[in-house]
mmCIF file of C-alpha atoms and ligand atoms in Angstrom:
data_model
loop_
_atom_site.group_PDB
_atom_site.id
_atom_site.type_symbol
_atom_site.label_atom_id
_atom_site.label_comp_id
_atom_site.label_asym_id
_atom_site.label_seq_id
_atom_site.Cartn_x
_atom_site.Cartn_y
_atom_site.Cartn_z
ATOM 1 C CA UNK E 70 -92.357 -9.846 59.369
ATOM 2 C CA UNK E 71 -91.738 -6.261 57.423
ATOM 3 C CA UNK E 72 -92.842 -2.937 58.251
ATOM 4 C CA UNK E 73 -93.603 -0.621 55.639
ATOM 5 C CA UNK E 74 -93.031 2.897 56.640
ATOM 6 C CA UNK E 75 -95.310 5.782 55.083
ATOM 7 C CA UNK E 76 -93.492 7.493 51.991
ATOM 8 C CA UNK E 77 -93.079 11.033 54.364
ATOM 9 C CA UNK E 78 -91.707 9.114 57.266
ATOM 10 C CA UNK E 79 -89.102 11.227 59.116
ATOM 11 C CA UNK E 80 -85.885 9.452 60.077
ATOM 12 C CA UNK E 81 -86.893 9.397 63.590
ATOM 13 C CA UNK E 82 -89.934 7.538 63.021
ATOM 14 C CA UNK E 83 -88.177 4.928 61.302
ATOM 15 C CA UNK E 84 -85.190 5.082 64.307
ATOM 16 C CA UNK E 85 -88.371 4.717 66.842
ATOM 17 C CA UNK E 86 -88.972 1.113 65.021
ATOM 18 C CA UNK E 87 -86.214 0.063 65.039
ATOM 19 C CA UNK E 88 -85.349 0.494 68.539
ATOM 20 C CA UNK E 89 -88.765 -1.609 69.041
ATOM 21 C CA UNK E 90 -87.661 -4.495 67.177
ATOM 22 C CA UNK E 91 -84.696 -4.691 68.576
ATOM 23 C CA UNK E 92 -86.488 -4.068 72.308
ATOM 24 C CA UNK E 93 -87.939 -7.237 71.584
ATOM 25 C CA UNK E 94 -84.589 -8.869 70.857
ATOM 26 C CA UNK E 95 -85.783 -8.894 67.409
ATOM 27 C CA UNK E 96 -83.139 -8.132 64.942
ATOM 28 C CA UNK E 97 -83.960 -4.548 62.455
ATOM 29 C CA UNK E 98 -83.538 -4.730 58.828
ATOM 30 C CA UNK E 99 -84.351 -1.192 57.234
ATOM 31 C CA UNK E 100 -84.315 -0.893 53.026
ATOM 32 C CA UNK E 101 -85.027 2.169 51.767
ATOM 33 C CA UNK E 102 -86.624 1.995 47.987
ATOM 34 C CA UNK E 103 -87.324 4.740 45.811
ATOM 35 C CA UNK E 104 -90.340 5.794 47.509
ATOM 36 C CA UNK E 105 -90.182 3.885 51.055
ATOM 37 C CA UNK E 106 -88.645 2.442 53.933
ATOM 38 C CA UNK E 107 -89.692 -1.118 54.535
ATOM 39 C CA UNK E 108 -87.756 -2.820 57.533
ATOM 40 C CA UNK E 109 -87.692 -6.557 57.936
ATOM 41 C CA UNK E 110 -87.269 -8.391 60.871
ATOM 42 C CA UNK E 111 -85.264 -11.464 61.813
ATOM 43 C CA UNK E 112 -84.225 -13.430 64.371
ATOM 44 C CA UNK E 113 -87.953 -14.516 65.702
ATOM 45 C CA UNK E 114 -89.215 -18.279 65.974
ATOM 46 C CA UNK E 115 -92.899 -17.372 65.844
ATOM 47 C CA UNK E 116 -94.730 -14.679 64.099
ATOM 48 C CA UNK E 117 -94.869 -11.413 65.582
ATOM 49 C CA UNK E 118 -97.335 -8.894 66.893
ATOM 50 C CA UNK E 119 -98.078 -6.620 64.615
ATOM 51 C CA UNK E 120 -100.231 -4.602 66.601
ATOM 52 C CA UNK E 121 -96.977 -3.484 68.537
ATOM 53 C CA UNK E 122 -96.426 -1.893 65.342
ATOM 54 C CA UNK E 123 -99.084 -0.800 64.035
ATOM 55 C CA UNK E 124 -100.190 2.684 65.670
ATOM 56 C CA UNK E 125 -96.310 3.895 65.536
ATOM 57 C CA UNK E 126 -96.300 7.099 63.821
ATOM 58 C CA UNK E 127 -94.741 6.962 60.678
ATOM 59 C CA UNK E 128 -95.803 3.548 59.879
ATOM 60 C CA UNK E 129 -97.931 2.492 56.857
ATOM 61 C CA UNK E 130 -98.739 -1.081 57.250
ATOM 62 C CA UNK E 131 -97.474 -4.169 58.925
ATOM 63 C CA UNK E 132 -96.949 -7.398 56.103
ATOM 64 C CA UNK E 133 -96.454 -11.009 57.589
ATOM 65 C CA UNK E 134 -94.104 -12.780 54.864
ATOM 66 C CA UNK E 135 -94.542 -16.055 53.967
ATOM 67 C CA UNK E 136 -91.659 -16.626 52.283
ATOM 68 C CA UNK E 137 -88.630 -18.838 54.338
ATOM 69 C CA UNK E 138 -86.617 -15.845 53.329
ATOM 70 C CA UNK E 139 -87.420 -12.322 54.657
ATOM 71 C CA UNK E 140 -84.676 -10.157 53.134
ATOM 72 C CA UNK E 141 -84.213 -11.727 49.370
ATOM 73 C CA UNK E 142 -87.748 -11.428 48.818
ATOM 74 C CA UNK E 143 -89.439 -8.485 46.742
ATOM 75 C CA UNK E 144 -91.981 -8.440 49.477
ATOM 76 C CA UNK E 145 -89.595 -6.805 51.533
ATOM 77 C CA UNK E 146 -88.077 -4.381 47.998
ATOM 78 C CA UNK E 147 -90.035 -4.512 45.562
ATOM 79 C CA UNK E 148 -87.078 -2.120 43.171
ATOM 80 C CA UNK E 149 -84.212 -4.338 42.509
ATOM 81 C CA UNK E 150 -81.145 -3.658 44.360
ATOM 82 C CA UNK E 151 -77.885 -2.223 42.007
ATOM 83 C CA UNK E 152 -74.388 -3.418 43.850
ATOM 84 C CA UNK E 153 -72.485 -0.617 43.646
ATOM 85 C CA UNK E 154 -68.491 -1.025 43.718
ATOM 86 C CA UNK E 155 -66.736 1.699 43.769
ATOM 87 C CA UNK E 156 -67.574 3.668 40.527
ATOM 88 C CA UNK E 157 -69.152 0.075 39.241
ATOM 89 C CA UNK E 158 -72.192 -1.391 39.323
ATOM 90 C CA UNK E 159 -73.784 -4.566 39.221
ATOM 91 C CA UNK E 160 -78.030 -4.415 38.752
ATOM 92 C CA UNK E 161 -77.960 -1.078 37.196
ATOM 93 C CA UNK E 162 -78.865 0.123 33.550
ATOM 94 C CA UNK E 163 -75.265 -1.012 32.071
ATOM 95 C CA UNK E 164 -74.452 -4.773 31.564
ATOM 96 C CA UNK E 165 -72.079 -5.870 33.890
ATOM 97 C CA UNK E 166 -68.613 -7.626 32.677
ATOM 98 C CA UNK E 167 -66.394 -9.999 34.909
ATOM 99 C CA UNK E 168 -63.671 -11.560 33.233
ATOM 100 C CA UNK E 169 -60.360 -12.875 33.446
ATOM 101 C CA UNK E 170 -58.783 -16.851 34.399
ATOM 102 C CA UNK E 171 -59.815 -19.242 36.422
ATOM 103 C CA UNK E 172 -56.776 -19.200 37.872
ATOM 104 C CA UNK E 173 -53.876 -16.457 38.782
ATOM 105 C CA UNK E 174 -51.269 -17.912 37.857
ATOM 106 C CA UNK E 175 -48.126 -14.969 37.521
ATOM 107 C CA UNK E 176 -48.497 -11.679 36.864
ATOM 108 C CA UNK E 177 -47.500 -11.657 33.231
ATOM 109 C CA UNK E 178 -50.668 -13.910 32.301
ATOM 110 C CA UNK E 179 -52.776 -11.907 34.942
ATOM 111 C CA UNK E 180 -51.804 -8.384 33.614
ATOM 112 C CA UNK E 181 -52.135 -10.020 29.566
ATOM 113 C CA UNK E 182 -55.488 -10.842 29.952
ATOM 114 C CA UNK E 183 -56.216 -7.579 31.988
ATOM 115 C CA UNK E 184 -55.110 -5.982 29.217
ATOM 116 C CA UNK E 185 -57.870 -7.985 27.028
ATOM 117 C CA UNK E 186 -60.466 -7.178 29.698
ATOM 118 C CA UNK E 187 -59.727 -3.341 29.917
ATOM 119 C CA UNK E 188 -59.930 -2.765 26.231
ATOM 120 C CA UNK E 189 -63.346 -4.366 26.178
ATOM 121 C CA UNK E 190 -64.698 -1.680 27.893
ATOM 122 C CA UNK E 191 -66.042 -4.597 30.719
ATOM 123 C CA UNK E 192 -65.121 -3.474 35.057
ATOM 124 C CA UNK E 193 -64.836 -6.046 36.575
ATOM 125 C CA UNK E 194 -61.616 -8.140 36.456
ATOM 126 C CA UNK E 195 -62.155 -12.210 38.574
ATOM 127 C CA UNK E 196 -59.422 -14.683 38.264
ATOM 128 C CA UNK E 197 -59.084 -17.381 41.608
ATOM 129 C CA UNK E 198 -56.071 -16.906 43.995
ATOM 130 C CA UNK E 199 -57.578 -19.644 46.312
ATOM 131 C CA UNK E 200 -59.070 -22.687 43.843
ATOM 132 C CA UNK E 201 -61.504 -24.786 44.933
ATOM 133 C CA UNK E 202 -60.008 -28.554 43.222
ATOM 134 C CA UNK E 203 -61.673 -31.221 42.596
ATOM 135 C CA UNK E 204 -58.263 -32.958 43.101
ATOM 136 C CA UNK E 205 -56.133 -32.223 46.198
ATOM 137 C CA UNK E 206 -53.080 -32.199 43.575
ATOM 138 C CA UNK E 207 -53.933 -29.978 41.436
ATOM 139 C CA UNK E 208 -53.336 -26.064 40.624
ATOM 140 C CA UNK E 209 -54.946 -24.732 44.054
ATOM 141 C CA UNK E 210 -53.680 -21.250 43.116
ATOM 142 C CA UNK E 211 -50.819 -18.828 44.748
ATOM 143 C CA UNK E 212 -52.584 -17.276 47.737
ATOM 144 C CA UNK E 213 -51.869 -13.768 48.461
ATOM 145 C CA UNK E 214 -49.309 -13.637 45.985
ATOM 146 C CA UNK E 215 -52.328 -14.322 43.533
ATOM 147 C CA UNK E 216 -54.141 -11.638 45.995
ATOM 148 C CA UNK E 217 -51.196 -8.553 45.480
ATOM 149 C CA UNK E 218 -51.153 -9.626 41.384
ATOM 150 C CA UNK E 219 -55.289 -8.830 41.327
ATOM 151 C CA UNK E 220 -54.456 -5.996 43.845
ATOM 152 C CA UNK E 221 -52.181 -4.390 41.107
ATOM 153 C CA UNK E 222 -53.933 -5.169 38.692
ATOM 154 C CA UNK E 223 -56.605 -3.294 40.299
ATOM 155 C CA UNK E 224 -54.880 -0.138 40.373
ATOM 156 C CA UNK E 225 -52.778 -0.284 36.697
ATOM 157 C CA UNK E 226 -55.579 -1.018 35.353
ATOM 158 C CA UNK E 227 -58.596 0.211 37.117
ATOM 159 C CA UNK E 228 -60.717 -2.812 37.100
ATOM 160 C CA UNK E 229 -62.622 -4.254 40.167
ATOM 161 C CA UNK E 230 -61.570 -7.177 41.844
ATOM 162 C CA UNK E 231 -63.711 -10.592 41.924
ATOM 163 C CA UNK E 232 -61.892 -13.261 43.838
ATOM 164 C CA UNK E 233 -62.449 -16.801 45.747
ATOM 165 C CA UNK E 234 -62.250 -16.856 49.098
ATOM 166 C CA UNK E 235 -62.791 -20.265 50.410
ATOM 167 C CA UNK E 236 -62.531 -20.145 54.056
ATOM 168 C CA UNK E 237 -63.065 -17.541 57.272
ATOM 169 C CA UNK E 238 -59.104 -16.526 57.085
ATOM 170 C CA UNK E 239 -59.239 -16.495 52.892
ATOM 171 C CA UNK E 240 -61.982 -13.939 53.896
ATOM 172 C CA UNK E 241 -60.037 -11.583 56.123
ATOM 173 C CA UNK E 242 -57.598 -11.236 52.680
ATOM 174 C CA UNK E 243 -59.669 -11.179 49.672
ATOM 175 C CA UNK E 244 -61.102 -8.232 51.755
ATOM 176 C CA UNK E 245 -57.407 -6.701 52.103
ATOM 177 C CA UNK E 246 -57.210 -6.656 48.718
ATOM 178 C CA UNK E 247 -59.974 -6.786 46.341
ATOM 179 C CA UNK E 248 -63.354 -5.327 46.047
ATOM 180 C CA UNK E 249 -65.708 -8.226 45.801
ATOM 181 C CA UNK E 250 -65.899 -11.613 47.587
ATOM 182 C CA UNK E 251 -66.500 -14.673 45.169
ATOM 183 C CA UNK E 252 -68.552 -17.597 47.292
ATOM 184 C CA UNK E 253 -68.003 -20.957 45.216
ATOM 185 C CA UNK E 254 -70.858 -23.306 44.250
ATOM 186 C CA UNK E 255 -68.902 -25.707 46.499
ATOM 187 C CA UNK E 256 -68.916 -23.651 49.310
ATOM 188 C CA UNK E 257 -72.844 -22.194 48.904
ATOM 189 C CA UNK E 258 -73.837 -23.927 52.231
ATOM 190 C CA UNK E 259 -70.819 -23.458 54.034
ATOM 191 C CA UNK E 260 -72.867 -21.539 56.953
ATOM 192 C CA UNK E 261 -69.787 -20.401 58.663
ATOM 193 C CA UNK E 262 -69.113 -18.869 55.753
ATOM 194 C CA UNK E 263 -71.240 -17.337 54.391
ATOM 195 C CA UNK E 264 -72.369 -15.391 58.111
ATOM 196 C CA UNK E 265 -68.724 -14.568 57.962
ATOM 197 C CA UNK E 266 -69.287 -12.262 54.607
ATOM 198 C CA UNK E 267 -72.660 -11.498 55.794
ATOM 199 C CA UNK E 268 -70.179 -9.069 58.295
ATOM 200 C CA UNK E 269 -68.151 -8.234 55.461
ATOM 201 C CA UNK E 270 -68.207 -4.232 54.194
ATOM 202 C CA UNK E 271 -67.201 -6.511 50.510
ATOM 203 C CA UNK E 272 -70.115 -7.104 48.552
ATOM 204 C CA UNK E 273 -70.750 -10.899 48.104
ATOM 205 C CA UNK E 274 -70.437 -13.111 44.194
ATOM 206 C CA UNK E 275 -72.948 -16.110 45.251
ATOM 207 C CA UNK E 276 -72.720 -18.632 42.783
ATOM 208 C CA UNK E 277 -75.299 -21.449 42.910
ATOM 209 C CA UNK E 278 -74.371 -24.926 44.384
ATOM 210 C CA UNK E 279 -73.925 -27.664 41.834
ATOM 211 C CA UNK E 280 -77.136 -29.396 43.219
ATOM 212 C CA UNK E 281 -78.850 -26.473 44.869
ATOM 213 C CA UNK E 282 -82.360 -25.629 44.873
ATOM 214 C CA UNK E 283 -83.370 -21.992 43.777
ATOM 215 C CA UNK E 284 -84.746 -21.838 47.484
ATOM 216 C CA UNK E 285 -81.966 -23.252 49.111
ATOM 217 C CA UNK E 286 -79.645 -20.693 46.838
ATOM 218 C CA UNK E 287 -81.851 -18.337 47.712
ATOM 219 C CA UNK E 288 -81.728 -18.760 51.876
ATOM 220 C CA UNK E 289 -77.730 -18.823 50.887
ATOM 221 C CA UNK E 290 -78.464 -15.991 50.087
ATOM 222 C CA UNK E 291 -80.750 -15.148 53.184
ATOM 223 C CA UNK E 292 -77.442 -16.068 55.636
ATOM 224 C CA UNK E 293 -75.631 -13.165 54.201
ATOM 225 C CA UNK E 294 -77.867 -10.631 54.560
ATOM 226 C CA UNK E 295 -79.309 -11.834 57.767
ATOM 227 C CA UNK E 296 -75.951 -10.656 59.591
ATOM 228 C CA UNK E 297 -76.198 -7.135 57.387
ATOM 229 C CA UNK E 298 -74.665 -7.283 54.327
ATOM 230 C CA UNK E 299 -77.513 -6.581 51.481
ATOM 231 C CA UNK E 300 -74.688 -6.452 48.268
ATOM 232 C CA UNK E 301 -75.466 -9.927 47.253
ATOM 233 C CA UNK E 302 -75.048 -10.566 43.862
ATOM 234 C CA UNK E 303 -76.580 -13.853 42.474
ATOM 235 C CA UNK E 304 -74.948 -16.537 40.027
ATOM 236 C CA UNK E 305 -75.874 -19.309 38.063
ATOM 237 C CA UNK E 306 -73.095 -21.105 36.999
ATOM 238 C CA UNK E 307 -74.174 -24.679 35.955
ATOM 239 C CA UNK E 308 -76.351 -27.715 37.719
ATOM 240 C CA UNK E 309 -75.683 -31.179 37.730
ATOM 241 C CA UNK E 310 -77.685 -33.207 35.590
ATOM 242 C CA UNK E 311 -77.683 -36.512 33.321
ATOM 243 C CA UNK E 312 -76.470 -34.970 30.416
ATOM 244 C CA UNK E 313 -73.583 -35.034 28.962
ATOM 245 C CA UNK E 314 -72.401 -32.748 26.320
ATOM 246 C CA UNK E 315 -71.169 -30.069 28.769
ATOM 247 C CA UNK E 316 -69.216 -29.673 32.322
ATOM 248 C CA UNK E 317 -72.869 -28.418 33.650
ATOM 249 C CA UNK E 318 -76.501 -27.279 32.859
ATOM 250 C CA UNK E 319 -76.750 -23.892 32.683
ATOM 251 C CA UNK E 320 -79.689 -23.110 34.525
ATOM 252 C CA UNK E 321 -81.492 -20.321 31.959
ATOM 253 C CA UNK E 322 -84.679 -20.765 33.385
ATOM 254 C CA UNK E 323 -83.078 -19.762 37.184
ATOM 255 C CA UNK E 324 -82.559 -16.284 35.643
ATOM 256 C CA UNK E 325 -86.545 -15.090 35.324
ATOM 257 C CA UNK E 326 -87.193 -17.307 38.212
ATOM 258 C CA UNK E 327 -85.094 -15.378 40.472
ATOM 259 C CA UNK E 328 -86.724 -12.694 39.319
ATOM 260 C CA UNK E 329 -90.001 -13.224 40.223
ATOM 261 C CA UNK E 330 -88.654 -13.283 43.792
ATOM 262 C CA UNK E 331 -86.008 -11.745 44.845
ATOM 263 C CA UNK E 332 -84.533 -8.067 44.711
ATOM 264 C CA UNK E 333 -80.758 -9.397 44.155
ATOM 265 C CA UNK E 334 -79.258 -8.974 40.853
ATOM 266 C CA UNK E 335 -78.296 -11.978 38.926
ATOM 267 C CA UNK E 336 -75.610 -12.581 36.630
ATOM 268 C CA UNK E 337 -74.597 -15.912 34.527
ATOM 269 C CA UNK E 338 -71.823 -17.767 34.072
ATOM 270 C CA UNK E 339 -71.419 -19.338 30.979
ATOM 271 C CA UNK E 340 -68.235 -21.006 30.939
ATOM 272 C CA UNK E 341 -68.945 -23.392 33.872
ATOM 273 C CA UNK E 342 -71.962 -23.607 33.084
ATOM 274 C CA UNK E 343 -70.617 -24.913 30.034
ATOM 275 C CA UNK E 344 -67.278 -26.003 30.315
ATOM 276 C CA UNK E 345 -66.919 -25.961 26.489
ATOM 277 C CA UNK E 346 -64.998 -23.083 24.977
ATOM 278 C CA UNK E 347 -67.272 -23.459 21.602
ATOM 279 C CA UNK E 348 -70.455 -23.188 23.965
ATOM 280 C CA UNK E 349 -69.382 -20.387 25.908
ATOM 281 C CA UNK E 350 -70.666 -17.554 23.563
ATOM 282 C CA UNK E 351 -73.404 -18.757 22.588
ATOM 283 C CA UNK E 352 -74.948 -19.251 25.918
ATOM 284 C CA UNK E 353 -74.013 -15.772 27.459
ATOM 285 C CA UNK E 354 -75.643 -14.705 24.681
ATOM 286 C CA UNK E 355 -78.717 -16.612 26.093
ATOM 287 C CA UNK E 356 -78.186 -15.237 29.013
ATOM 288 C CA UNK E 357 -78.214 -11.742 28.344
ATOM 289 C CA UNK E 358 -81.191 -12.471 26.155
ATOM 290 C CA UNK E 359 -83.370 -14.094 29.283
ATOM 291 C CA UNK E 360 -83.029 -10.727 31.472
ATOM 292 C CA UNK E 361 -79.445 -10.977 33.563
ATOM 293 C CA UNK E 362 -77.296 -8.231 35.263
ATOM 294 C CA UNK E 363 -74.688 -8.973 33.870
ATOM 295 C CA UNK E 364 -71.818 -11.884 32.588
ATOM 296 C CA UNK E 365 -69.011 -13.695 34.261
ATOM 297 C CA UNK E 366 -66.320 -15.559 32.062
ATOM 298 C CA UNK E 367 -63.128 -17.007 31.655
ATOM 299 C CA UNK E 368 -59.964 -16.097 29.296
ATOM 300 C CA UNK E 369 -56.928 -16.462 28.986
ATOM 301 C CA UNK E 370 -54.375 -15.385 26.811
ATOM 302 C CA UNK E 371 -52.851 -19.061 26.190
ATOM 303 C CA UNK E 372 -55.994 -21.613 27.187
ATOM 304 C CA UNK E 373 -53.946 -24.652 25.797
ATOM 305 C CA UNK E 374 -50.971 -23.891 28.548
ATOM 306 C CA UNK E 375 -53.892 -23.118 31.251
ATOM 307 C CA UNK E 376 -53.081 -24.521 34.744
ATOM 308 C CA UNK E 377 -56.967 -25.137 35.571
ATOM 309 C CA UNK E 378 -60.284 -24.727 33.283
ATOM 310 C CA UNK E 379 -58.335 -24.269 29.725
ATOM 311 C CA UNK E 380 -61.245 -26.086 27.771
ATOM 312 C CA UNK E 381 -63.593 -23.248 29.260
ATOM 313 C CA UNK E 382 -61.152 -20.462 28.181
ATOM 314 C CA UNK E 383 -61.760 -17.842 25.575
ATOM 315 C CA UNK E 384 -59.424 -16.648 23.711
ATOM 316 C CA UNK E 385 -59.087 -12.729 24.024
ATOM 317 C CA UNK E 386 -60.175 -12.314 20.202
ATOM 318 C CA UNK E 387 -63.236 -14.772 21.412
ATOM 319 C CA UNK E 388 -64.050 -12.721 24.346
ATOM 320 C CA UNK E 389 -63.990 -9.443 22.380
ATOM 321 C CA UNK E 390 -66.347 -10.850 19.518
ATOM 322 C CA UNK E 391 -68.274 -12.106 22.891
ATOM 323 C CA UNK E 392 -68.731 -9.057 24.402
ATOM 324 C CA UNK E 393 -69.634 -7.345 21.073
ATOM 325 C CA UNK E 394 -72.882 -9.322 20.874
ATOM 326 C CA UNK E 395 -74.145 -9.412 24.233
ATOM 327 C CA UNK E 396 -74.002 -5.940 24.318
ATOM 328 C CA UNK E 397 -75.813 -5.795 21.427
ATOM 329 C CA UNK E 398 -78.677 -8.167 22.495
ATOM 330 C CA UNK E 399 -78.846 -6.198 26.220
ATOM 331 C CA UNK E 400 -79.077 -3.038 23.790
ATOM 332 C CA UNK E 401 -82.355 -4.605 22.229
ATOM 333 C CA UNK E 402 -83.773 -5.914 25.412
ATOM 334 C CA UNK E 403 -83.670 -3.374 27.762
ATOM 335 C CA UNK E 404 -85.435 -1.130 25.882
ATOM 336 C CA UNK E 405 -88.274 -3.950 25.226
ATOM 337 C CA UNK E 406 -88.295 -4.185 29.588
ATOM 338 C CA UNK E 407 -88.716 -1.468 30.276
ATOM 339 C CA UNK E 408 -92.448 -0.530 27.465
HETATM 340 C C1 PEP N 641 -64.439 -20.188 39.193
HETATM 341 O O1 PEP N 641 -65.199 -19.371 39.106
HETATM 342 O O2 PEP N 641 -63.318 -20.266 38.377
HETATM 343 C C2 PEP N 641 -65.640 -21.527 40.029
HETATM 344 C C3 PEP N 641 -63.920 -21.908 41.191
HETATM 345 O O3 PEP N 641 -66.402 -21.596 39.732
HETATM 346 P P1 PEP N 641 -67.156 -21.923 40.607
HETATM 347 O O4 PEP N 641 -67.551 -22.242 42.209
HETATM 348 O O5 PEP N 641 -68.714 -21.563 39.873
HETATM 349 O O6 PEP N 641 -67.105 -23.819 40.003
HETATM 350 MN MN1 MN N 642 -63.142 -22.032 37.118
#
């Protein structure tokens, strides 16, 4: 259930409602929107008796939430969430661009790519220090040394750092060095990891699992939010299908589908979503055209030498061209979406 407060409800009235929820042994999730605050309730096994709340001062109405996800839903918050990372944001008017190598390989490599990313006007730098590789013999990332390089990139280039955590000790480290915790496709249903990042003060970029339905993906986001971290960005990165011409099938219909259900921002990963250099820019254009709030793109200064995912890495020149093209598309669709 969710409790919608009146537009003129006071902080004291909101706190009183939260107290009642907690006295019942449930968890309260207040979300303040542009015009009103709604308070989501989780932790209840059965339905909550609305009469307990209806007559409390400042309460406008109680709404039963029939969806399995109580916090991710638009019912709780009809306006889009803007995830703020320092002075950069995801889900606002600007297209968010997150770019960088698949893996941090060395300081020289990371700095060369960061130079390109900064020049493009993108605000976020990506790069894995802990890599979830299919083979245990493949390059696994530089670990903490990679995180230290990422922290230097942030200091020198002013870019916000997005990097993956594979496990709970990894989250502790990522929190120390980065700005956004990436939860990879393979970890989307690692529920203890989801709960751990739900307790983090950092925003979370949640990739869709390789074979996850929309509901499973949104419920993974719900795990994070249920622990009190509401700063979640969804990322469509392609799913497994019978198609042989791509590494994964980028499910662009997921973008408007999520939009209809959730207030969370959603971005598109055309790199893992195709696996092929020549497909990345066309699918990035398409992702922006269907209304994504941003893109996450792999870029490498020497793709043929890359220690992981070289086949899908853009060169610096290709990336610059991509940014120009997607910005042009975004400039056209934003006024169209408003009108
Ligand atoms: C990555 O971003 O490099 C990555 C491993 O992504 P995914 O979890 O989507 O495969
Ligand atoms: Mn990769």
